[in-house]
Each structure stands twice: as C-alpha cells, then as structure tokens.
Short mmCIF file of C-alpha atoms and ligand atoms in Angstrom, two decimals:
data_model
loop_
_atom_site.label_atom_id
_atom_site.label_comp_id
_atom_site.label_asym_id
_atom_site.label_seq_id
_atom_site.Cartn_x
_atom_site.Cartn_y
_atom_site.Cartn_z
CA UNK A 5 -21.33 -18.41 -16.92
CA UNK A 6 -18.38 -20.43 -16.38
CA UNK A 7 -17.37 -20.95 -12.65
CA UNK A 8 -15.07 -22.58 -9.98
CA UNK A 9 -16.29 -23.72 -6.86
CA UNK A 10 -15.23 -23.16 -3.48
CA UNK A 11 -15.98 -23.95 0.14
CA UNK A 12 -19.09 -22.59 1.64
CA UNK A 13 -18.32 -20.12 4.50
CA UNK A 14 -19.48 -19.18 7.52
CA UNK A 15 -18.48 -15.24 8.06
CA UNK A 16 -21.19 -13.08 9.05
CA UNK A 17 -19.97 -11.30 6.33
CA UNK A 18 -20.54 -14.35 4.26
CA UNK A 19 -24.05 -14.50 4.90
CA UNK A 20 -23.98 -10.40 4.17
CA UNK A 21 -22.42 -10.94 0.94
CA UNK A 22 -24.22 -14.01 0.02
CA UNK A 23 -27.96 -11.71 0.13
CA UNK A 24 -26.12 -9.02 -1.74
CA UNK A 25 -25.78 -11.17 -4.63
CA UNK A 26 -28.76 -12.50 -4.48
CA UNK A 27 -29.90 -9.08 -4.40
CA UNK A 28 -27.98 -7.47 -7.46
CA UNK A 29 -26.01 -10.34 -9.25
CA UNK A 30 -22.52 -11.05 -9.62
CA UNK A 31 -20.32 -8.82 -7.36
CA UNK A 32 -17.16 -6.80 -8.91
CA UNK A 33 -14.30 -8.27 -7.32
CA UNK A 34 -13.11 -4.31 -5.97
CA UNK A 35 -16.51 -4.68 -4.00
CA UNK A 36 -15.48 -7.94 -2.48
CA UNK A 37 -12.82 -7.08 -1.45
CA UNK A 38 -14.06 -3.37 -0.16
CA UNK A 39 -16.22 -5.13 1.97
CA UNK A 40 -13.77 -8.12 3.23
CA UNK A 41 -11.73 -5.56 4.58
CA UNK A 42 -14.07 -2.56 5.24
CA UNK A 43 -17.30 -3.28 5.91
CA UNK A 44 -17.97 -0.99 8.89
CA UNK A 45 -19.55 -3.81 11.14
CA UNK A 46 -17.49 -7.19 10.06
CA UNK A 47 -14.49 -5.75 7.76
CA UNK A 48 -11.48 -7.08 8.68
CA UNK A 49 -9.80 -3.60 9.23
CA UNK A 50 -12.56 -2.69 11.25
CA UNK A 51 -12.36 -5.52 13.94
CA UNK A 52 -9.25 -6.49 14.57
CA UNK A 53 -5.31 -5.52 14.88
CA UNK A 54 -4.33 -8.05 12.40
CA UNK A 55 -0.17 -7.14 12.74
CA UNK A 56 2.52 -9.08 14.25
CA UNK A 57 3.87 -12.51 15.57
CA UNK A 58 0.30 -13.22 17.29
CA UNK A 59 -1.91 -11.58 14.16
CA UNK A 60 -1.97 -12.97 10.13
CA UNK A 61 1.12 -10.85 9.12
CA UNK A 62 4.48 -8.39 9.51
CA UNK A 63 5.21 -5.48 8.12
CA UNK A 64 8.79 -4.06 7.65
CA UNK A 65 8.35 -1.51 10.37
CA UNK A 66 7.14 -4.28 13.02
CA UNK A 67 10.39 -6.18 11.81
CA UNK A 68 12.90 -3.62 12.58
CA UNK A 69 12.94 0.54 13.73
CA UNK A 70 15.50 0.54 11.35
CA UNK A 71 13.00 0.87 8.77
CA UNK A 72 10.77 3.56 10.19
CA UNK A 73 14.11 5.62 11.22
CA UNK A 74 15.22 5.54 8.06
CA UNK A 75 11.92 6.66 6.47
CA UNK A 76 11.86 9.70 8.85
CA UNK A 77 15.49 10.83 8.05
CA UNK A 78 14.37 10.42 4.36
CA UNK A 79 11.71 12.94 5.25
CA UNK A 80 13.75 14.94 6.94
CA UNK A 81 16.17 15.17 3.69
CA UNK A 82 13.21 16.27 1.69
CA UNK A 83 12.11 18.94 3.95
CA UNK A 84 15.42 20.61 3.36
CA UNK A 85 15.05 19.74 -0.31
CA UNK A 86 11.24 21.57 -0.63
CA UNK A 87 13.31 24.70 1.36
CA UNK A 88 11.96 24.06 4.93
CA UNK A 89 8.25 24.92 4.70
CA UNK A 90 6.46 25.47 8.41
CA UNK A 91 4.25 24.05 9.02
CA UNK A 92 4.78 20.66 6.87
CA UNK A 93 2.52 18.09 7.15
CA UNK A 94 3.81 14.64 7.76
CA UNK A 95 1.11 12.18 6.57
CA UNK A 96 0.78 8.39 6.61
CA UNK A 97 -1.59 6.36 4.75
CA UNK A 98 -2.70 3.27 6.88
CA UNK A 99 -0.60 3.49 9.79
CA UNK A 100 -1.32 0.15 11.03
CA UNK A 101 0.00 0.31 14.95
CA UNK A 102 1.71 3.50 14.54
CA UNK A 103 5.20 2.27 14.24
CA UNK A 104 6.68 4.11 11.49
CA UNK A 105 5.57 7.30 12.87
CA UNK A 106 6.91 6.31 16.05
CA UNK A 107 10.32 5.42 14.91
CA UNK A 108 10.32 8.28 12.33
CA UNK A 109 9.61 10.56 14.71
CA UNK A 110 12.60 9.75 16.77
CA UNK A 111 15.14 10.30 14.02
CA UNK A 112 13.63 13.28 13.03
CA UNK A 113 15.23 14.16 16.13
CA UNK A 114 18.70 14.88 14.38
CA UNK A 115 16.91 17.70 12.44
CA UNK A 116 15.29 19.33 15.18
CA UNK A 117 13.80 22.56 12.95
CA UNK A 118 12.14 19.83 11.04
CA UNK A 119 10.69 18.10 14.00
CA UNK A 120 9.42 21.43 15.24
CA UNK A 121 8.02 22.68 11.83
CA UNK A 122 6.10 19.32 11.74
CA UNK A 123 2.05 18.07 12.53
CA UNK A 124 1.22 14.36 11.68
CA UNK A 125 -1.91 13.44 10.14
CA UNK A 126 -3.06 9.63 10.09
CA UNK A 127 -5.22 8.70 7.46
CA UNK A 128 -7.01 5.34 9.00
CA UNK A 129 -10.51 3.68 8.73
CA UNK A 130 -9.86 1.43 11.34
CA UNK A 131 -11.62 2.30 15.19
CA UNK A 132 -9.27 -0.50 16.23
CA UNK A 133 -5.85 0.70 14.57
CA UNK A 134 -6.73 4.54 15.93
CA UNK A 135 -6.71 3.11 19.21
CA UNK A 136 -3.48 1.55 18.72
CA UNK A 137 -1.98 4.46 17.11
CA UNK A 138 -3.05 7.15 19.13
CA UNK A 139 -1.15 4.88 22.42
CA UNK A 140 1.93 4.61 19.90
CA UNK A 141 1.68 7.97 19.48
CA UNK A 142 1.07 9.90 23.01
CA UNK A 143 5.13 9.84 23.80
CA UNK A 144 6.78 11.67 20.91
CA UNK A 145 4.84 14.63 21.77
CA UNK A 146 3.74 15.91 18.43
CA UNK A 147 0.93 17.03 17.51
CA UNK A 148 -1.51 14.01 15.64
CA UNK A 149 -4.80 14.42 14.19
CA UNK A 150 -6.99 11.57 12.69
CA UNK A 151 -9.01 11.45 8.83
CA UNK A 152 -11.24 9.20 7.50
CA UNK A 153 -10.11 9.91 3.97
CA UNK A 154 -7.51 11.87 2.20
CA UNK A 155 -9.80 14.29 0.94
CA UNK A 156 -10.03 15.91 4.77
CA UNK A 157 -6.23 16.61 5.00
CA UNK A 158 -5.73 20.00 5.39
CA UNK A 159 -4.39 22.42 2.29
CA UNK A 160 -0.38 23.42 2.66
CA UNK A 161 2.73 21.17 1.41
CA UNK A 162 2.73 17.45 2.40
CA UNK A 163 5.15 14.71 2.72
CA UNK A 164 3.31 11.12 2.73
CA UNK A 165 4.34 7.92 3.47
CA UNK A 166 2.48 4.23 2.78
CA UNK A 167 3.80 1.49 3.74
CA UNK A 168 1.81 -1.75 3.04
CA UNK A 169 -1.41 0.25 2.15
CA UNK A 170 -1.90 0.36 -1.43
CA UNK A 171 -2.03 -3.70 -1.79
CA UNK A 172 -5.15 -3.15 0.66
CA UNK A 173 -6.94 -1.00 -2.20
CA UNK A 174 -9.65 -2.59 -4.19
CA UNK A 175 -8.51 -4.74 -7.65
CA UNK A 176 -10.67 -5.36 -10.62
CA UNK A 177 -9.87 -7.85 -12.31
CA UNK A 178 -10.23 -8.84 -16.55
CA UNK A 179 -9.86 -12.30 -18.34
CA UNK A 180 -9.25 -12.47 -21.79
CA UNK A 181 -11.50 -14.70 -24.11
CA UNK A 182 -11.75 -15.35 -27.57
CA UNK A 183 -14.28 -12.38 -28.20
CA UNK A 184 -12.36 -9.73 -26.02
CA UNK A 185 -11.99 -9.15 -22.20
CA UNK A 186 -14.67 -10.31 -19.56
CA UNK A 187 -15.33 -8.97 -16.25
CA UNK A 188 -14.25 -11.55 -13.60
CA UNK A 189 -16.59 -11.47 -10.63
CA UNK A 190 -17.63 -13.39 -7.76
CA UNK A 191 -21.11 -15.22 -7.77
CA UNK A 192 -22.58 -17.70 -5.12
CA UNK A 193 -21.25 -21.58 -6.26
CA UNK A 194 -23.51 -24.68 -5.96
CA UNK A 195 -22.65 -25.27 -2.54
CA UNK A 196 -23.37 -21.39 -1.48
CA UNK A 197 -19.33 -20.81 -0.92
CA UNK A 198 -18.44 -18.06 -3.16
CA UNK A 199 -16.70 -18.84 -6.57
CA UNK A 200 -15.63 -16.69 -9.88
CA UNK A 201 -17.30 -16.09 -12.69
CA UNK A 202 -17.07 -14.58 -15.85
CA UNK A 203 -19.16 -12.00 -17.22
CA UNK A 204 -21.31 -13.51 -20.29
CA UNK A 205 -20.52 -10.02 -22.50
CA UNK A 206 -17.08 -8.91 -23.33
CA UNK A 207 -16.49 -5.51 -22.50
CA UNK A 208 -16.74 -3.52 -25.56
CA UNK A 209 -13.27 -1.33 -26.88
CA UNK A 210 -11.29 -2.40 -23.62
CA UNK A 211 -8.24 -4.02 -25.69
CA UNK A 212 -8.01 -0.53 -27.27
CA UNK A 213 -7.73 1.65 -24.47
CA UNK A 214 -4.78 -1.34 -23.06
CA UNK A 215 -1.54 0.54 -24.01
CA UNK A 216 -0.15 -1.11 -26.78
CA UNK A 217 2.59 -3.10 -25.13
CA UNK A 218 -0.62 -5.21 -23.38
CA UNK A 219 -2.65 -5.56 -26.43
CA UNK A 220 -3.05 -8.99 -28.32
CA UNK A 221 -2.72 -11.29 -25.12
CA UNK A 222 -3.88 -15.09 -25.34
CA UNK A 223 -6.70 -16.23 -24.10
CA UNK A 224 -7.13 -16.82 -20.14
CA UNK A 225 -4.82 -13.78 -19.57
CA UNK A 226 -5.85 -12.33 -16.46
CA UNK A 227 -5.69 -7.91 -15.58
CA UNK A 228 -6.32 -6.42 -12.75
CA UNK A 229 -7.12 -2.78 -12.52
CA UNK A 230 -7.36 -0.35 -9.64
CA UNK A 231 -8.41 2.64 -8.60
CA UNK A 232 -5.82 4.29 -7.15
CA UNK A 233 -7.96 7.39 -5.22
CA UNK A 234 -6.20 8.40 -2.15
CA UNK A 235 -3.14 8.44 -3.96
CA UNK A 236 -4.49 10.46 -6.59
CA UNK A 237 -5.68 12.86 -4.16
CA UNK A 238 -2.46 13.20 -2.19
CA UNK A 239 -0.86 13.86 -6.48
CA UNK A 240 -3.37 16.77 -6.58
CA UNK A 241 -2.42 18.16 -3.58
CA UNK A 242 1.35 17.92 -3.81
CA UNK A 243 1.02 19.28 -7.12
CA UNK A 244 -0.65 22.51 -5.73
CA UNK A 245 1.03 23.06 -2.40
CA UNK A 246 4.30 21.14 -2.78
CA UNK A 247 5.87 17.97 -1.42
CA UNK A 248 6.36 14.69 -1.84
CA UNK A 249 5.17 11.33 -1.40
CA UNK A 250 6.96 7.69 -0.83
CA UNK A 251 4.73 4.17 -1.47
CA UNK A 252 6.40 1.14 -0.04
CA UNK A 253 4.68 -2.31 -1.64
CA UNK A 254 4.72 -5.35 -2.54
CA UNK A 255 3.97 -5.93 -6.35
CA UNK A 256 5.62 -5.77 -9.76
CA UNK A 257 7.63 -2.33 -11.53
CA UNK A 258 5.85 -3.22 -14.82
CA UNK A 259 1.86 -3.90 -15.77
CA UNK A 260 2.14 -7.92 -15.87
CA UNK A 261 -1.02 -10.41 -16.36
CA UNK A 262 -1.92 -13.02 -13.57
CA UNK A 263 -3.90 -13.43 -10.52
CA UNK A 264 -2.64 -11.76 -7.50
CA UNK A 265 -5.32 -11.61 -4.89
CA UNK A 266 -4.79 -13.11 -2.32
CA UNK A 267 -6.00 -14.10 0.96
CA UNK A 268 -3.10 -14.88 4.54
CA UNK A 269 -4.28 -15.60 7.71
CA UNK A 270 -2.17 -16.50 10.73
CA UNK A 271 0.65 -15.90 8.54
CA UNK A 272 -0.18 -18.68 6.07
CA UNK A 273 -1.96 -18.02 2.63
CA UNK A 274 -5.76 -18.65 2.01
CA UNK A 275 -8.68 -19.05 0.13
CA UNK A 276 -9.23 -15.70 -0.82
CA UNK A 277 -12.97 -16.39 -1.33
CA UNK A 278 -13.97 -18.01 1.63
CA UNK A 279 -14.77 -16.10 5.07
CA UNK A 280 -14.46 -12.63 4.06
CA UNK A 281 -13.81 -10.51 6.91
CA UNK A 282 -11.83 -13.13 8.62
CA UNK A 283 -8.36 -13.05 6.53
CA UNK A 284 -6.16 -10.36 4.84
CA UNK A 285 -7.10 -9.63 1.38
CA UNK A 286 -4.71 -7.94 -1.23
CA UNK A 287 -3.54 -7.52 -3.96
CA UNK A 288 -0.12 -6.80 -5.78
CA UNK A 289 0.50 -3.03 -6.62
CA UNK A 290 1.05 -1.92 -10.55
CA UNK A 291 3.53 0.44 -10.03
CA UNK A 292 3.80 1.30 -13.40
CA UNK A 293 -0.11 1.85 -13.35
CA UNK A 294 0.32 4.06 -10.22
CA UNK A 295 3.06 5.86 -11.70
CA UNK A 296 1.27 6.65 -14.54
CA UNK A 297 -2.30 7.36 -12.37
CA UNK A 298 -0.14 10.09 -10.25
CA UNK A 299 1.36 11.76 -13.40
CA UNK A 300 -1.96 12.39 -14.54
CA UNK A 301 -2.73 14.69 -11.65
CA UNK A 302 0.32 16.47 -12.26
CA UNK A 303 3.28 15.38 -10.00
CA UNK A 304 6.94 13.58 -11.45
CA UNK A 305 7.08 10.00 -10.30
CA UNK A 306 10.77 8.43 -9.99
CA UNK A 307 11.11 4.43 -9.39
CA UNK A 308 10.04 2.07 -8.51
CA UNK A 309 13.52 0.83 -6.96
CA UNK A 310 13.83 -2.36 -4.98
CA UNK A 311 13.28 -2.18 -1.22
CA UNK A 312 16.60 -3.79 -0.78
CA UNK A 313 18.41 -1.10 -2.59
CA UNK A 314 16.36 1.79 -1.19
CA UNK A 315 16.68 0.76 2.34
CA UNK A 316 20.85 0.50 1.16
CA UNK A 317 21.19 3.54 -0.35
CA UNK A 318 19.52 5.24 2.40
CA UNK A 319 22.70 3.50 5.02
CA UNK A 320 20.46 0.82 6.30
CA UNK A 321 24.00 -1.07 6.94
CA UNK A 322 25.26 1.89 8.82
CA UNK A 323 22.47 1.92 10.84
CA UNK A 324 22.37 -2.12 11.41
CA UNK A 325 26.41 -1.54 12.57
CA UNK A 326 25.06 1.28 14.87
CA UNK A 327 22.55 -1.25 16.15
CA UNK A 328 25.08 -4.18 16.34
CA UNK A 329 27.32 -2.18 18.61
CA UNK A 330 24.91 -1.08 21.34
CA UNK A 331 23.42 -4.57 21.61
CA UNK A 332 24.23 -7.61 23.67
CA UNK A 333 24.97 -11.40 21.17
CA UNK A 334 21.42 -12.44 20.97
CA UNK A 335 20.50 -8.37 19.89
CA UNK A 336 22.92 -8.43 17.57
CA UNK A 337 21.65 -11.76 16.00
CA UNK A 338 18.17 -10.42 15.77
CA UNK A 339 19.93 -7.10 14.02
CA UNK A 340 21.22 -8.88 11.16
CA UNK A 341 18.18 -10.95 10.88
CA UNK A 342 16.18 -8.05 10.42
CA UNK A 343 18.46 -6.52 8.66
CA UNK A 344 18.09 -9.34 5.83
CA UNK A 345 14.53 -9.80 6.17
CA UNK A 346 14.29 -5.96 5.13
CA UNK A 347 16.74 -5.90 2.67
CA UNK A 348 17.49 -9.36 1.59
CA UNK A 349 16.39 -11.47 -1.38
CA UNK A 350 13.46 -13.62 -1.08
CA UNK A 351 12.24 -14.81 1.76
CA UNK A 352 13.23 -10.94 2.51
CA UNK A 353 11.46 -8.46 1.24
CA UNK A 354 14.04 -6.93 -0.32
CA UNK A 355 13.41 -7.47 -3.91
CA UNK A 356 9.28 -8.17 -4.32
CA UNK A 357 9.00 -4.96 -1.95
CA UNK A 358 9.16 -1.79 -4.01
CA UNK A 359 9.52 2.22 -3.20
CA UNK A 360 8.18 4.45 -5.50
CA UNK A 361 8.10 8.78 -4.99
CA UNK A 362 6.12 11.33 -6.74
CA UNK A 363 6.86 14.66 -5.95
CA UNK A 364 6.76 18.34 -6.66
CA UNK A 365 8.31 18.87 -10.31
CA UNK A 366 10.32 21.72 -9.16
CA UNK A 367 11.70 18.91 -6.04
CA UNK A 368 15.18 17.60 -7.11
CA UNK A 369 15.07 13.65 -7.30
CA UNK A 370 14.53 12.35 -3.56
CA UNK A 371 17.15 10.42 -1.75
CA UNK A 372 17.02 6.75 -2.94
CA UNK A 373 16.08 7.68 -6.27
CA UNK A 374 18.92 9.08 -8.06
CA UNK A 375 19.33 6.57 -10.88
CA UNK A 376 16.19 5.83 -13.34
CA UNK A 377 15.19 2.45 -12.55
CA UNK A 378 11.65 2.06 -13.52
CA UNK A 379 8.95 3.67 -15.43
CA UNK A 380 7.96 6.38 -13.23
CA UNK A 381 11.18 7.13 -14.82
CA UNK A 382 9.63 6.78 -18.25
CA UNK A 383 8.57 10.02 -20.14
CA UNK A 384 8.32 12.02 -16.63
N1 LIG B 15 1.38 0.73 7.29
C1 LIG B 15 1.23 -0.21 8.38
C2 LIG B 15 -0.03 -1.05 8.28
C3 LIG B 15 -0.29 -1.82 7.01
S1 LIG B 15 -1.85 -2.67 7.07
C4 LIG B 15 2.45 -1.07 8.50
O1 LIG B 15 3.30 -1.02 7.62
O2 LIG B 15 2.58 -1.78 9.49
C5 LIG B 15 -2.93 -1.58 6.16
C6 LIG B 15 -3.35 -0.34 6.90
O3 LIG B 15 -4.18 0.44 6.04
C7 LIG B 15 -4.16 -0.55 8.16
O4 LIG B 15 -3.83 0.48 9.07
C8 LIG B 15 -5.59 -0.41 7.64
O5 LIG B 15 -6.53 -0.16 8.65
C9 LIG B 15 -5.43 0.72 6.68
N2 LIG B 15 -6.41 0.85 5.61
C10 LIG B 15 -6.79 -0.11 4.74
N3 LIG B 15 -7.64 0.39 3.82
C11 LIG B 15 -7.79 1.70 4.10
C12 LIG B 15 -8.50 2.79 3.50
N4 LIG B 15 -9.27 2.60 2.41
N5 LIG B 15 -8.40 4.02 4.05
C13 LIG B 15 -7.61 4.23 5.14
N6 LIG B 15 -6.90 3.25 5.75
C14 LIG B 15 -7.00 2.01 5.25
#
C-alpha cells in the first residue's frame, strides 16, 4: 500500500478509530467521516454547537436574517405555486441553531394562510443542536416536531430546505492508477496518526459505469462519490405527495476530480485526518451528481444557480435597503457587509455557494430558477 503520514492524535475518537482498524483493516473514507461527525458518544455533531463567531464556522443564516427571510418568502411563493395544500409540511435538513426557521418563520408572516396551513419538522441527529433549536424555536409559535432521519417524516406534500447539510454527508473517494480506479482509505501510519492509503486491487468495471464525459482520466485523478440518502428520500416523497425542495451548498455545478475533504476548526482549515471528532469535516457537494441522484427517484431538478444570483433574484437588495433604512450608521455598515458576504464574490459566498430545487414535475419552475443554468437543467 502506498501511504502519507500524518500526526498522531489524541481524540478519544482517535483511539476508537485506531482499534477499529486494527479490527477490520483500512476504513472507507464515508466511515471516517460518519464517525468524525456522528459517532453517538464523541461525534462532533453530537457534542458540541460548533456555529458562530465563538465556534469553527458561519453559516449564511448566522450572517444575516436576510437570508432565512428570504428562504421563507421563497416558500411561501411555492405554496401558492403547489395550490395551497393544508397542512404543508415545512422541513429542514440540519437546522443547526434554528435560525432559518426562525427568520423564515417571520416572513412567512406576509402570507398569513401559509403560516397557518404550516407544521415544521426538524430533521437533526444532534442532542446538542435540538436543544438549541427547540429555544430558537418556542417564540414563533408553530407547531415543531423532531426526527432522527428522513424516513420518519410524516406522508402529505413537503417543502424542504438544507442549508449547509449536504457537505456534512459522507464522501467516498477514488484515485486513478495505471490499472483502473483504487479505493482511497484511511489506515493507521507509522507513527499511529491516521494517513491514506490506497487499496492494493483496482475496482473492477468502475471506469465503465463513469459517464462518459469522466472516462479516460490520468493517473492520480481523484473522485469522490456520495450517497446522497436523505435527499433521495425527501425525492421519493415529493414525487408522491407533492412539493418541493431547495439545497443551499458549497461545491461545484459539474462532477470535477480533486480532493475536497476537508477539515476547519476555529474558523481556520485543518488536518482532516487528525483528531476526529474535534473539527468540522466536509466535503464539497456534486450537484450535478445530486441532480442526477434526485431524478432517479422521480422529481425535476432545476440549477444549480449561484448563491449570489439566487439570493438577487429573490430582492436580497430590496431587503438590504429595507434593512439600511431602519438601522442606525454602524447597522447599516454591518447590512452591507452581510449583504456582500452573502452575495458577493469570493471571500463571499456568493459564487462557491450554490442553490439547487427539485420539485414536483407538475410544479412550474420555482422562484430563482427561471433560466437553465446548470445540469439539473440537463435532460429534465
Ligand atoms: N443548516 C444550519 C446548520 C449547518 S451545520 C445552518 O445553516 O446554520 C450541519 C447541520 O446538519 C447540523 O445541524 C448537524 O447536526 C446536522 N447533521 C449533520 N449530519 C446529519 C445527519 N446525517 N442527519 C441529520 N442531521 C445532520
């Protein structure tokens, strides 16, 4: 096996890890990073509220309520658009503090048969996050109810939001070698700190199921797969009962080749191998892999567009002005700030941030989606 060294860590999940390996061999990067992040006694989920100035990172809605107001009145929009159903569930994947919902909720205050048509469900592994959600969450005065897993939602039509969540599902990840594609995976190093590895055996007929486009890479070419389940669920549903769904990431509109996992802590990147259970670990989103995962189960996909011209098209500078108006000089500083951060260029996240919808096929296109951009588009 060829490998790369690293630091040897100190986790308790390291030590965990460490006598799984020893165990079973080699450990699939997806369970890695499954149990860096979930493990129900060290994950990092599980432990911690990791958001925020004081935490490892921020997330658009704990930048600005602009963004979570605007992501309710887009819901609001396609309530009218699936004809009003009552009840309608309003979902979130991985509602981190609750913030979204919080903000959503208020705008959804213009539309008030919406608001009174609606029940929230939270999706959310975290003991730690629930807490935090469910004190977000006692003002608006809607009913919330908590699941493990999208699989307990109830039946009936949905509207879903994720913001920031499906970068926290597992990766596998693929290098390509003379003989074919490897498994990468993560071994114990010299030193017992964890390091990569490469499967000795390539993986027989994987360059043939690679759409063609992807086929005949050089070697060292790095994929990473992943399995997009809660997503898929929430296509299988929509398809049935009706609705829509609206993924906010970080990631790339097109499959691409290279590394993206990666490790931040205190708001500064890190080793992504070393002290599981103590940093973030992600992963860029595929969204022309999760376009093309959702289809399967039946929904239309349009997008991905940039966040920067989402969050514009859906009057993000109206709303800014709005802002600017009520607020005393430093207010209005921090509006336009935010404002820029959300919707700007890099160091905003306007253009590595990404919204994709899949919806209903009898939905018209969603607000924020009315020109093709990307290949959701493609073949829908
Ligand atoms: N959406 C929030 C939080 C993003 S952090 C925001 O934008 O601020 C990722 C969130 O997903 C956290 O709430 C985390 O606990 C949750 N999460 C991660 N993996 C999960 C899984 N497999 N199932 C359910 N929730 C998960």
């Amino acid at each position: 096996m060829h490998s790369s060294i690293a630091h040897a860590g100190t986790s308790a999940l390291t030590r965990v890890i460490r006598s799984m390996i020893a165990a079973e061999g080699p450990m699939p990067v997806s369970r890695f990073m499954t149990l860096a992040l979930g493990h129900p006694r060290y994950g990092y989920y599980m432990t911690r509220d990791p958001l925020g100035a004081e935490g490892d990172f921020t997330t658009a809605p704990e930048v600005s309520q602009m963004f979570g107001e605007l992501l309710g009145l887009w819901c609001a929009e396609v309530w009218r658009l699936m004809r009003m159903p009552r009840p309608v569930r309003l979902v979130e994947l991985g509602p981190g503090r609750g913030t979204l919902m919080r903000d959503a909720l208020r705008a959804s205050k213009v539309t008030p048969e919406f608001r009174s048509a609606l029940e929230v469900h939270l999706v959310e592994t975290s003991p730690v996050l629930r807490e935090a959600q469910r004190a977000t969450l006692a003002a608006p005065g809607v009913p919330v109810a908590w699941h493990e897993r999208a699989e307990a939602l109830p039946d009936g039509p949905l509207l879903v939001l994720a913001n920031e969540f499906v970068d926290a599902l597992p990766v596998d990840q693929f290098v390509k070698a003379e003989d074919g594609w490897h498994e990468r995976r993560v071994e114990v190093g010299a030193d017992s700190g964890f390091a990569f590895a490469l499967m000795p055996a390539a993986l027989p007929g994987f360059e043939d199921r690679l759409p063609p486009r992807l086929r005949r890479q050089p070697p060292g070419a790095l994929l990473e797969r992943r399995d997009y389940g809660p997503l898929c669920e929430i296509a299988r549903r929509i398809a049935m009962f009706g609705g829509a769904a609206l993924v906010v990431d970080y990631g790339h509109a097109r499959t691409s080749f290279g590394n993206t996992l990666q490790a931040v802590r205190a708001h500064e990147y890190a080793d992504p191998l070393l002290d599981p259970g103590e940093a973030d670990l992600t992963a860029h989103v595929d969204f022309e892999a999760l376009a093309a995962a959702v289809k399967e189960r039946g929904v239309r996909a349009h997008g991905p567009v940039s966040q920067g011209v989402f969050l514009r098209r859906l009057g993000i500078e109206l709303r800014a002005d709005r802002l600017r108006r009520h607020a005393g000089a430093t207010d209005r500083a921090a509006v336009d700030a935010a404002l820029s951060r959300l919707s700007g260029p890099a160091p905003g996240m306007g253009e590595l941030f990404k919204a994709l919808t899949f919806a209903h096929r009898d939905l018209p296109r969603p607000p924020g989606f009315d020109s093709a951009e990307g290949p959701g588009d493609l073949a829908a």
